[in-house]
Coordinates of C-alpha atoms and ligand atoms in Angstrom, one line a residue:
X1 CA 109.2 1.1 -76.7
X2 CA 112.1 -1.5 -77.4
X3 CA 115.1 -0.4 -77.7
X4 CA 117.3 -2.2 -80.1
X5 CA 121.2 -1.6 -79.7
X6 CA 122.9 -2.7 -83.4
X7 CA 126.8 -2.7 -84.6
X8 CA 127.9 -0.1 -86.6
X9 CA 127.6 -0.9 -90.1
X10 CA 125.9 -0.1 -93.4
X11 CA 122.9 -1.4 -92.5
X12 CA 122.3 -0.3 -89.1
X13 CA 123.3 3.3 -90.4
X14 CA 120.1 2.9 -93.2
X15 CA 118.1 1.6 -90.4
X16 CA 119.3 4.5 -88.1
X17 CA 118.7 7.5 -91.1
X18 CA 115.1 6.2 -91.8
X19 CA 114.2 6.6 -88.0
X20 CA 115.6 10.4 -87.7
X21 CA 114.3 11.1 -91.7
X22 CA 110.8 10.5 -89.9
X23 CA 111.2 12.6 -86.7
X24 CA 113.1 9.7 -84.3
X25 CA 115.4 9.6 -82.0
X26 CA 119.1 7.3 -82.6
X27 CA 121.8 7.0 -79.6
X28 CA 124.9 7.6 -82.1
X29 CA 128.6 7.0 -81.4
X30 CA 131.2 10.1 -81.9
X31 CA 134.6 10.0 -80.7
X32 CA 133.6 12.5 -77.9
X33 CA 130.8 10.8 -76.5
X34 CA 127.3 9.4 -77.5
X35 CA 124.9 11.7 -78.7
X36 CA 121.1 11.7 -78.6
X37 CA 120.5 12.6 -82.4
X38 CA 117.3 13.9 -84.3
X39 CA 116.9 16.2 -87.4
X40 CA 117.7 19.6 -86.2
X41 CA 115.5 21.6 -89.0
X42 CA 112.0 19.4 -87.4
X43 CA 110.8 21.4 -84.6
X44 CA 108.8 17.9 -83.2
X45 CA 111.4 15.7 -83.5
X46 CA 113.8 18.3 -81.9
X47 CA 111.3 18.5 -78.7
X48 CA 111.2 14.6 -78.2
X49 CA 115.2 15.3 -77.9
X50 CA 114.4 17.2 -74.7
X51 CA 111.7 15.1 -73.6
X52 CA 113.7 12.0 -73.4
X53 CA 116.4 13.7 -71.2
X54 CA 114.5 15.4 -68.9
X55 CA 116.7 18.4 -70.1
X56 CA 115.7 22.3 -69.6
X57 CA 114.7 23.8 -72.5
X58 CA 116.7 26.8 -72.3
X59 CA 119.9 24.7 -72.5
X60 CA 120.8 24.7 -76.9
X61 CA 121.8 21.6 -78.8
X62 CA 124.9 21.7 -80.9
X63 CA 124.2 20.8 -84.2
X64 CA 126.2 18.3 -86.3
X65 CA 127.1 18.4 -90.1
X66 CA 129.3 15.7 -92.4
X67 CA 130.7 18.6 -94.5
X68 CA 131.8 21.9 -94.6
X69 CA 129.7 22.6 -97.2
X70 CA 127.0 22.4 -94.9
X71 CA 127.6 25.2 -92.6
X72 CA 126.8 28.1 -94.4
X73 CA 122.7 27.5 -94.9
X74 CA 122.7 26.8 -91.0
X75 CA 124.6 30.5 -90.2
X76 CA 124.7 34.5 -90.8
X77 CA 128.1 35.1 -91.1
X78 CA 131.4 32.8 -90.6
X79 CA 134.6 34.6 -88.7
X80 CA 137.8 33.9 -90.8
X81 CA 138.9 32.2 -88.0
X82 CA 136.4 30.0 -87.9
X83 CA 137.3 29.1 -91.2
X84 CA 140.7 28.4 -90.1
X85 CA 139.7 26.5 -87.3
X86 CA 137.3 24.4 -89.2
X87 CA 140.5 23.5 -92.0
X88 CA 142.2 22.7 -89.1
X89 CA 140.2 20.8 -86.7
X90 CA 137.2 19.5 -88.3
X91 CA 136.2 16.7 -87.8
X92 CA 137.0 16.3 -84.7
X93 CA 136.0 17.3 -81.1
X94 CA 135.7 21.3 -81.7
X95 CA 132.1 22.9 -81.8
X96 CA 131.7 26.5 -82.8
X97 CA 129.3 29.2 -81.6
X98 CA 127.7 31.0 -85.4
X99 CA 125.0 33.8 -85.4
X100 CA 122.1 31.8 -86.8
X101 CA 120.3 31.3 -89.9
X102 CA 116.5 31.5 -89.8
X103 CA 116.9 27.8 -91.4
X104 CA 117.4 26.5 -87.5
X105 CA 114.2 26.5 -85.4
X106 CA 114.3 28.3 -81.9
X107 CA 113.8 25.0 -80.1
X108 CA 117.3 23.5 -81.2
X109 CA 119.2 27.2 -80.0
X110 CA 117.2 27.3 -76.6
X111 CA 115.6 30.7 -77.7
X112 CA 119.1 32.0 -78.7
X113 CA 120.2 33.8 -81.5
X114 CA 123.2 31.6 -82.2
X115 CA 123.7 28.1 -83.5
X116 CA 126.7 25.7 -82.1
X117 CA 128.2 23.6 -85.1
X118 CA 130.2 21.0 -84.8
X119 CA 131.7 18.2 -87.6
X120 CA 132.2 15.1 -86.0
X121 CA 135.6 13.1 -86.3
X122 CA 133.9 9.7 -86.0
X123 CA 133.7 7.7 -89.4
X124 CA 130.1 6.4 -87.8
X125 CA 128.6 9.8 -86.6
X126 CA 129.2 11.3 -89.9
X127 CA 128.3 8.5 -91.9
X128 CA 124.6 8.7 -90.4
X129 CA 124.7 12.6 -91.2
X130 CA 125.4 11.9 -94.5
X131 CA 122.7 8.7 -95.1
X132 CA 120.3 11.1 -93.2
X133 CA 121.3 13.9 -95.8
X134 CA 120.1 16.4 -92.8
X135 CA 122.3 18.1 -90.3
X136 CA 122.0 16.8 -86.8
X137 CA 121.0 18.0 -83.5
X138 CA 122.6 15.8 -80.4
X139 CA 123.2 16.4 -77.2
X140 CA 125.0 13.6 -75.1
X141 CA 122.9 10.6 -74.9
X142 CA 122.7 11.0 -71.0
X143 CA 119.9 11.3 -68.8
X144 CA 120.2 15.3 -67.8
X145 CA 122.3 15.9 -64.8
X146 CA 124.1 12.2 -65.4
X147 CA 127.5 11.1 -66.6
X148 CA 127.9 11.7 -70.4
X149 CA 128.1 8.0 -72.5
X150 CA 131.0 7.0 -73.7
X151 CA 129.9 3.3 -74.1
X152 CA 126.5 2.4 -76.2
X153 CA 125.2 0.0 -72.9
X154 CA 126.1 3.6 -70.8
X155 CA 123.1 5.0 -73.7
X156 CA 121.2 1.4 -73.1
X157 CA 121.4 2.3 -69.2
X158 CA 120.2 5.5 -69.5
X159 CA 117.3 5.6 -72.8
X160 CA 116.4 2.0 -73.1
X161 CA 112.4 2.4 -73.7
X162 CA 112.7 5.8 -74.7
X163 CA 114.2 5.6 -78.1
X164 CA 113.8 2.6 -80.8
X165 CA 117.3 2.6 -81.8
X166 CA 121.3 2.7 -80.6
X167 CA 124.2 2.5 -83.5
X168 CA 126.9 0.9 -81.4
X169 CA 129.8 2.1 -82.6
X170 CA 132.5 0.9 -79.5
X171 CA 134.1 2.9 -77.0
X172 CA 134.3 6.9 -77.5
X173 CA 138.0 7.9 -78.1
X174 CA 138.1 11.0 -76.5
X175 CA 135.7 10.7 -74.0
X176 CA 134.6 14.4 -72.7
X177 CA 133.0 16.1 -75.0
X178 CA 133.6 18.9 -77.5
X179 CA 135.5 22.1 -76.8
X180 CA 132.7 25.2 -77.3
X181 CA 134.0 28.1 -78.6
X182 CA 132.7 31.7 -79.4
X183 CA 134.7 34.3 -81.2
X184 CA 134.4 37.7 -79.0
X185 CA 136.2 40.7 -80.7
X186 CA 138.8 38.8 -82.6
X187 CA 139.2 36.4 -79.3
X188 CA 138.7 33.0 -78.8
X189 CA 136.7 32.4 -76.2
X190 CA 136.5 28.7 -74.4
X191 CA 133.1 27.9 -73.3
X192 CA 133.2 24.6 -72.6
X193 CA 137.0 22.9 -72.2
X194 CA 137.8 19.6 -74.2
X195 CA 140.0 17.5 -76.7
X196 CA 140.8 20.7 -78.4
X197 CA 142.7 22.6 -76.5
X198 CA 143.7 26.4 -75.1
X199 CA 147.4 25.6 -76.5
X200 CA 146.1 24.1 -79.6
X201 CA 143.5 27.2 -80.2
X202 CA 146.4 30.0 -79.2
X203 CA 147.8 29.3 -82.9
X204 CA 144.9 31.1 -84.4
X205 CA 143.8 33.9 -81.9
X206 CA 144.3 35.0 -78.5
X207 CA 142.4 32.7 -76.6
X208 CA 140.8 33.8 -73.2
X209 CA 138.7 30.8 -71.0
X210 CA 135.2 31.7 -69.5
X211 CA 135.3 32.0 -65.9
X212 CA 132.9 29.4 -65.6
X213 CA 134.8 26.9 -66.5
X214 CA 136.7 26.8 -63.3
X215 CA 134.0 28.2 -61.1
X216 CA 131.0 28.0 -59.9
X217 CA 128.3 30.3 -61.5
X218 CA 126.3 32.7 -58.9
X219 CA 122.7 31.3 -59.0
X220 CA 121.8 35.0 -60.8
X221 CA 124.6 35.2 -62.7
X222 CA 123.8 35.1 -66.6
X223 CA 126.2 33.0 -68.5
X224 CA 127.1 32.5 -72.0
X225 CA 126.8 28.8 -72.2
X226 CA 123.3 28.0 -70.6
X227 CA 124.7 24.6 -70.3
X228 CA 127.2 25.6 -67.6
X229 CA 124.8 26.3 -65.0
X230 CA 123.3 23.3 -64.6
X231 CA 124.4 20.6 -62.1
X232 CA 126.1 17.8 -64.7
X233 CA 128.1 14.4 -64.7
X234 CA 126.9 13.4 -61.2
X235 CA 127.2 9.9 -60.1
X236 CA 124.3 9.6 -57.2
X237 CA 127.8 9.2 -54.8
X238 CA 129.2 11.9 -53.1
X239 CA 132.4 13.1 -55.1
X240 CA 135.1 15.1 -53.8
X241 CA 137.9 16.4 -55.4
X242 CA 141.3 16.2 -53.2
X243 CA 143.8 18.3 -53.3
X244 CA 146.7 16.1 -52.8
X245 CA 148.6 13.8 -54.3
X246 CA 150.9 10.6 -53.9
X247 CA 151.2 9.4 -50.6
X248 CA 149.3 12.3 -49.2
X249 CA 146.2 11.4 -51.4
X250 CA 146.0 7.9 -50.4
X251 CA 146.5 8.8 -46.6
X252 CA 143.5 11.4 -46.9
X253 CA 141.6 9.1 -48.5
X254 CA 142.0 5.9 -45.8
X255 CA 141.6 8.4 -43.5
X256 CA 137.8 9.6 -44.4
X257 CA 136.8 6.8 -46.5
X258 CA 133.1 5.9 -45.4
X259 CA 130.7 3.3 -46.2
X260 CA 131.5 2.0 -49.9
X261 CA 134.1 4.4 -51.3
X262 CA 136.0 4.5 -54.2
X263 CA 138.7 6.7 -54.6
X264 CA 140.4 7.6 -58.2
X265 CA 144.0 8.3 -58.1
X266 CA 146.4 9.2 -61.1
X267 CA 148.6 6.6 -62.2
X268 CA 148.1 4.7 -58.0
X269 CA 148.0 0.7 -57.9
X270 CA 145.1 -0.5 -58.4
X271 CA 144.3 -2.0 -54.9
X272 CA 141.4 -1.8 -52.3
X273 CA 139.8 1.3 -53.0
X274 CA 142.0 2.7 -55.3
X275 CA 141.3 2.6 -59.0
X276 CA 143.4 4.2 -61.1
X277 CA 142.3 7.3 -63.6
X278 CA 144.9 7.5 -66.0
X279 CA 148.4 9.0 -65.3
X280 CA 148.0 11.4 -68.1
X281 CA 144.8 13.7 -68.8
X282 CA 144.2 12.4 -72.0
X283 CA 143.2 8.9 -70.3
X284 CA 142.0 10.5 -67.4
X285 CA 138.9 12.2 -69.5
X286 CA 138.6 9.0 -71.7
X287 CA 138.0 7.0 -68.4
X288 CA 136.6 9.7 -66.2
X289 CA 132.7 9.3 -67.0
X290 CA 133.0 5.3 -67.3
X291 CA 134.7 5.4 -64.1
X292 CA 131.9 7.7 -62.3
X293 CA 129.1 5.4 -63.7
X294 CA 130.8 2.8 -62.2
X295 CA 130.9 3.9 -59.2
X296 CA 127.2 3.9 -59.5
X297 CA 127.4 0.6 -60.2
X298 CA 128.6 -1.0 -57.4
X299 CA 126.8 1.4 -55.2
X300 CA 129.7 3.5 -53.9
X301 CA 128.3 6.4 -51.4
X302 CA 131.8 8.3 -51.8
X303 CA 134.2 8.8 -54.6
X304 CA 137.4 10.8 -53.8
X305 CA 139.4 11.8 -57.3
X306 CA 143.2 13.3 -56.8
X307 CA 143.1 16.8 -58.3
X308 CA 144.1 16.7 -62.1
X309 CA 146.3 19.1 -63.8
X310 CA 145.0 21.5 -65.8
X311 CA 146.9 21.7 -68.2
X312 CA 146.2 20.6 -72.3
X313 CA 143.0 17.9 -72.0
X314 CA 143.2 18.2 -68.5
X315 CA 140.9 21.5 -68.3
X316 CA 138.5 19.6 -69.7
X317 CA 138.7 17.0 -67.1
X318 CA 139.1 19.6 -64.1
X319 CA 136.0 21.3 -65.4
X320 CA 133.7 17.9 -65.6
X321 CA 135.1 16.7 -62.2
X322 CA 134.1 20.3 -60.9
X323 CA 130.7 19.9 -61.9
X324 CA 130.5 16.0 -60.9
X325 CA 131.6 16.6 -57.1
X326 CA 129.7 20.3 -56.9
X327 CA 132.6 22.1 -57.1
X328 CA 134.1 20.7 -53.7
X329 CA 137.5 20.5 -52.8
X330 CA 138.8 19.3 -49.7
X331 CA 142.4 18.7 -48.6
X332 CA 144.3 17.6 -45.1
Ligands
TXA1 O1 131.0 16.3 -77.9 C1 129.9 16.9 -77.9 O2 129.8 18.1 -78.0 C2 128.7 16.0 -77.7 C3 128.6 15.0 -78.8 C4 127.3 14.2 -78.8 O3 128.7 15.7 -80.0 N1 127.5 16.8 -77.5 C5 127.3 17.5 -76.4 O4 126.1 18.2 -76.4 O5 128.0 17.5 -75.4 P1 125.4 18.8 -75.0 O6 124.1 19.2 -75.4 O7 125.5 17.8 -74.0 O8 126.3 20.0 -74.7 C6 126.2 21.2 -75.5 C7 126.8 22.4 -74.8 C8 125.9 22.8 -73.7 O9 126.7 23.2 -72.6 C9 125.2 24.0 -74.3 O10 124.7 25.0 -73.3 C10 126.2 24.6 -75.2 O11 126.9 23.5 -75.7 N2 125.7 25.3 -76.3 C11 125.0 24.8 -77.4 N3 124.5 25.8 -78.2 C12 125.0 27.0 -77.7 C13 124.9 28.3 -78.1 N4 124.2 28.7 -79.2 N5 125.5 29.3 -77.3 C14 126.2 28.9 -76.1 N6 126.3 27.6 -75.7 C15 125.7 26.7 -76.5
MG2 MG1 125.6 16.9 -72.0

């Protein structure tokens, strides 16, 4: 198949709706990352979704709407939070966990009972939901186990012969996707860490953070997310995250650099094998992925990234780098 890569526009948005109105597969821009999008109601064209990422089909998609409006066919009942939530922070990067209406086929939940929504911030990603008149399934446009896209040529890379058509729509904003939320007996509860964050979410509810976000899941363990167990966002290098910083960070990093490495610092010089990550976490997660396919790229065996705070947007990157160096942490 030939994959055509087109600018965002009217046109390309027509051309884009008349593939997923008959079952296809787009690579759409959102301001979290690229998603892989199909219509979420057709069973088929739900499947080829998993098919052309290689991706377990116990892990759910998050499904996207243009509206508010559109919610309420895809769900059972809607917390009066989540109405609060969605006033506030929709569109934007903020996907929420619904009991599901029998209008959503068991393929797009991964067997589950529940539905992720999300509404989309980015004018193009909603744009296509609306010409497609269809709510939209999308997971990121990655290969499964990869670095999410934040750049349509990361989607090219990764799907080129698998799907007819990519809307490029420039790089992603945000870059890391959405925050997952469920609501657990009038809690917030953070599945997935992103550009919405704990602080932001503490205005509505108390908020409490999934222990998998920070850690590692026991391979029995049964988690809430079924996306959190698998490995993710890993470059083929082997990334570490060090626990130092400054001075200290660059020493430990001269010190055990081996073969090509690459080592991601916050705020350092760019200079030999430094590259710098952002200084503050909001770059850091806009950067973070690009940076990790890069290091692909130029064939880098090791990638050493200073530990980021945690802190606002920083979770999110913490929990992606986590996942990307196998939850190892190494210090002097
Ligand atoms: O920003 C984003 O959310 C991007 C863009 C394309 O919108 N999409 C994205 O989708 O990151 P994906 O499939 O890569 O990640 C969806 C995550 C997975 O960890 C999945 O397990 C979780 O959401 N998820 C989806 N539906 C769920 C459900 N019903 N219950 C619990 N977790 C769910
Ligand atoms: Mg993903």
């Amino acid at each position: 198949m030939n994959t055509e890569v087109l600018k965002y526009n009217k046109e390309s948005i027509e051309r884009a709706a008349g593939i997923i109105r008959n079952g296809g597969l787009v690579g759409m821009p959102t301001e979290t990352v690229y998603g892989l999008a199909a219509n979420a109601l057709d069973e088929a064209a739900v499947a080829s979704i998993f098919a052309a990422k290689g991706r377990p089909q116990d892990n759910p998609l998050i499904v996207h709407i243009s509206g508010i409006e559109q919610l309420a066919p895809l769900v059972r009942e809607i917390p009066e939070v989540a109405s609060r939530l969605a006033d506030r922070f929709w569109g934007g990067p903020l996907t929420m966990i619904f009991p599901k209406s029998d209008v959503v086929p068991d393929i797009t939940s991964g067997g589950l009972d529940t539905v992720a929504v999300r509404m989309p911030a980015s004018e193009a990603a909603r744009s296509l939901i609306d010409a497609c008149g269809l709510p939209i399934a999308a997971p990121s446009a990655n290969l499964s186990g990869s670095p999410s896209p934040t750049t349509a040529q990361h989607v090219y890379d990764d799907m080129h012969g698998r799907i007819p058509l990519i809307i490029d729509g420039g790089e992603c904003s945000c870059g890391v996707e959405s925050t997952v939320i469920c609501f657990r007996e009038n809690k917030i509860h953070i599945l997935r860490p992103g550009g919405i964050t704990a602080e932001m979410l503490s205005e509505f509810a108390e908020v409490e953070i999934d222990k998998a976000v920070s850690a590692k899941p026991a391979a029995d363990e049964r988690v809430l997310s079924p996306g959190m167990k698998y490995k993710h966002y890993s470059p083929k290098a082997d990334v570490f995250i060090v626990d130092e910083h400054g001075d200290a960070f660059k020493r430990y990093c001269l010190t055990h650099a081996k073969g090509r490495t690459i080592a991601l610092g916050i705020g350092t010089e760019n200079d030999g094998i430094f590259i710098d990550y952002g200084a503050c976490a909001e770059i850091q997660a806009q950067r973070l992925f690009s940076l990790l396919r890069y290091a692909d790229d130029s064939g880098a065996e090791l990638v050493f990234v200073e530990m980021p705070s945690q802190d606002g947007v920083g979770l999110a990157v913490y929990n992606r780098l986590l996942r990307a160096a196998g939850f190892r942490i190494v210090k002097e």
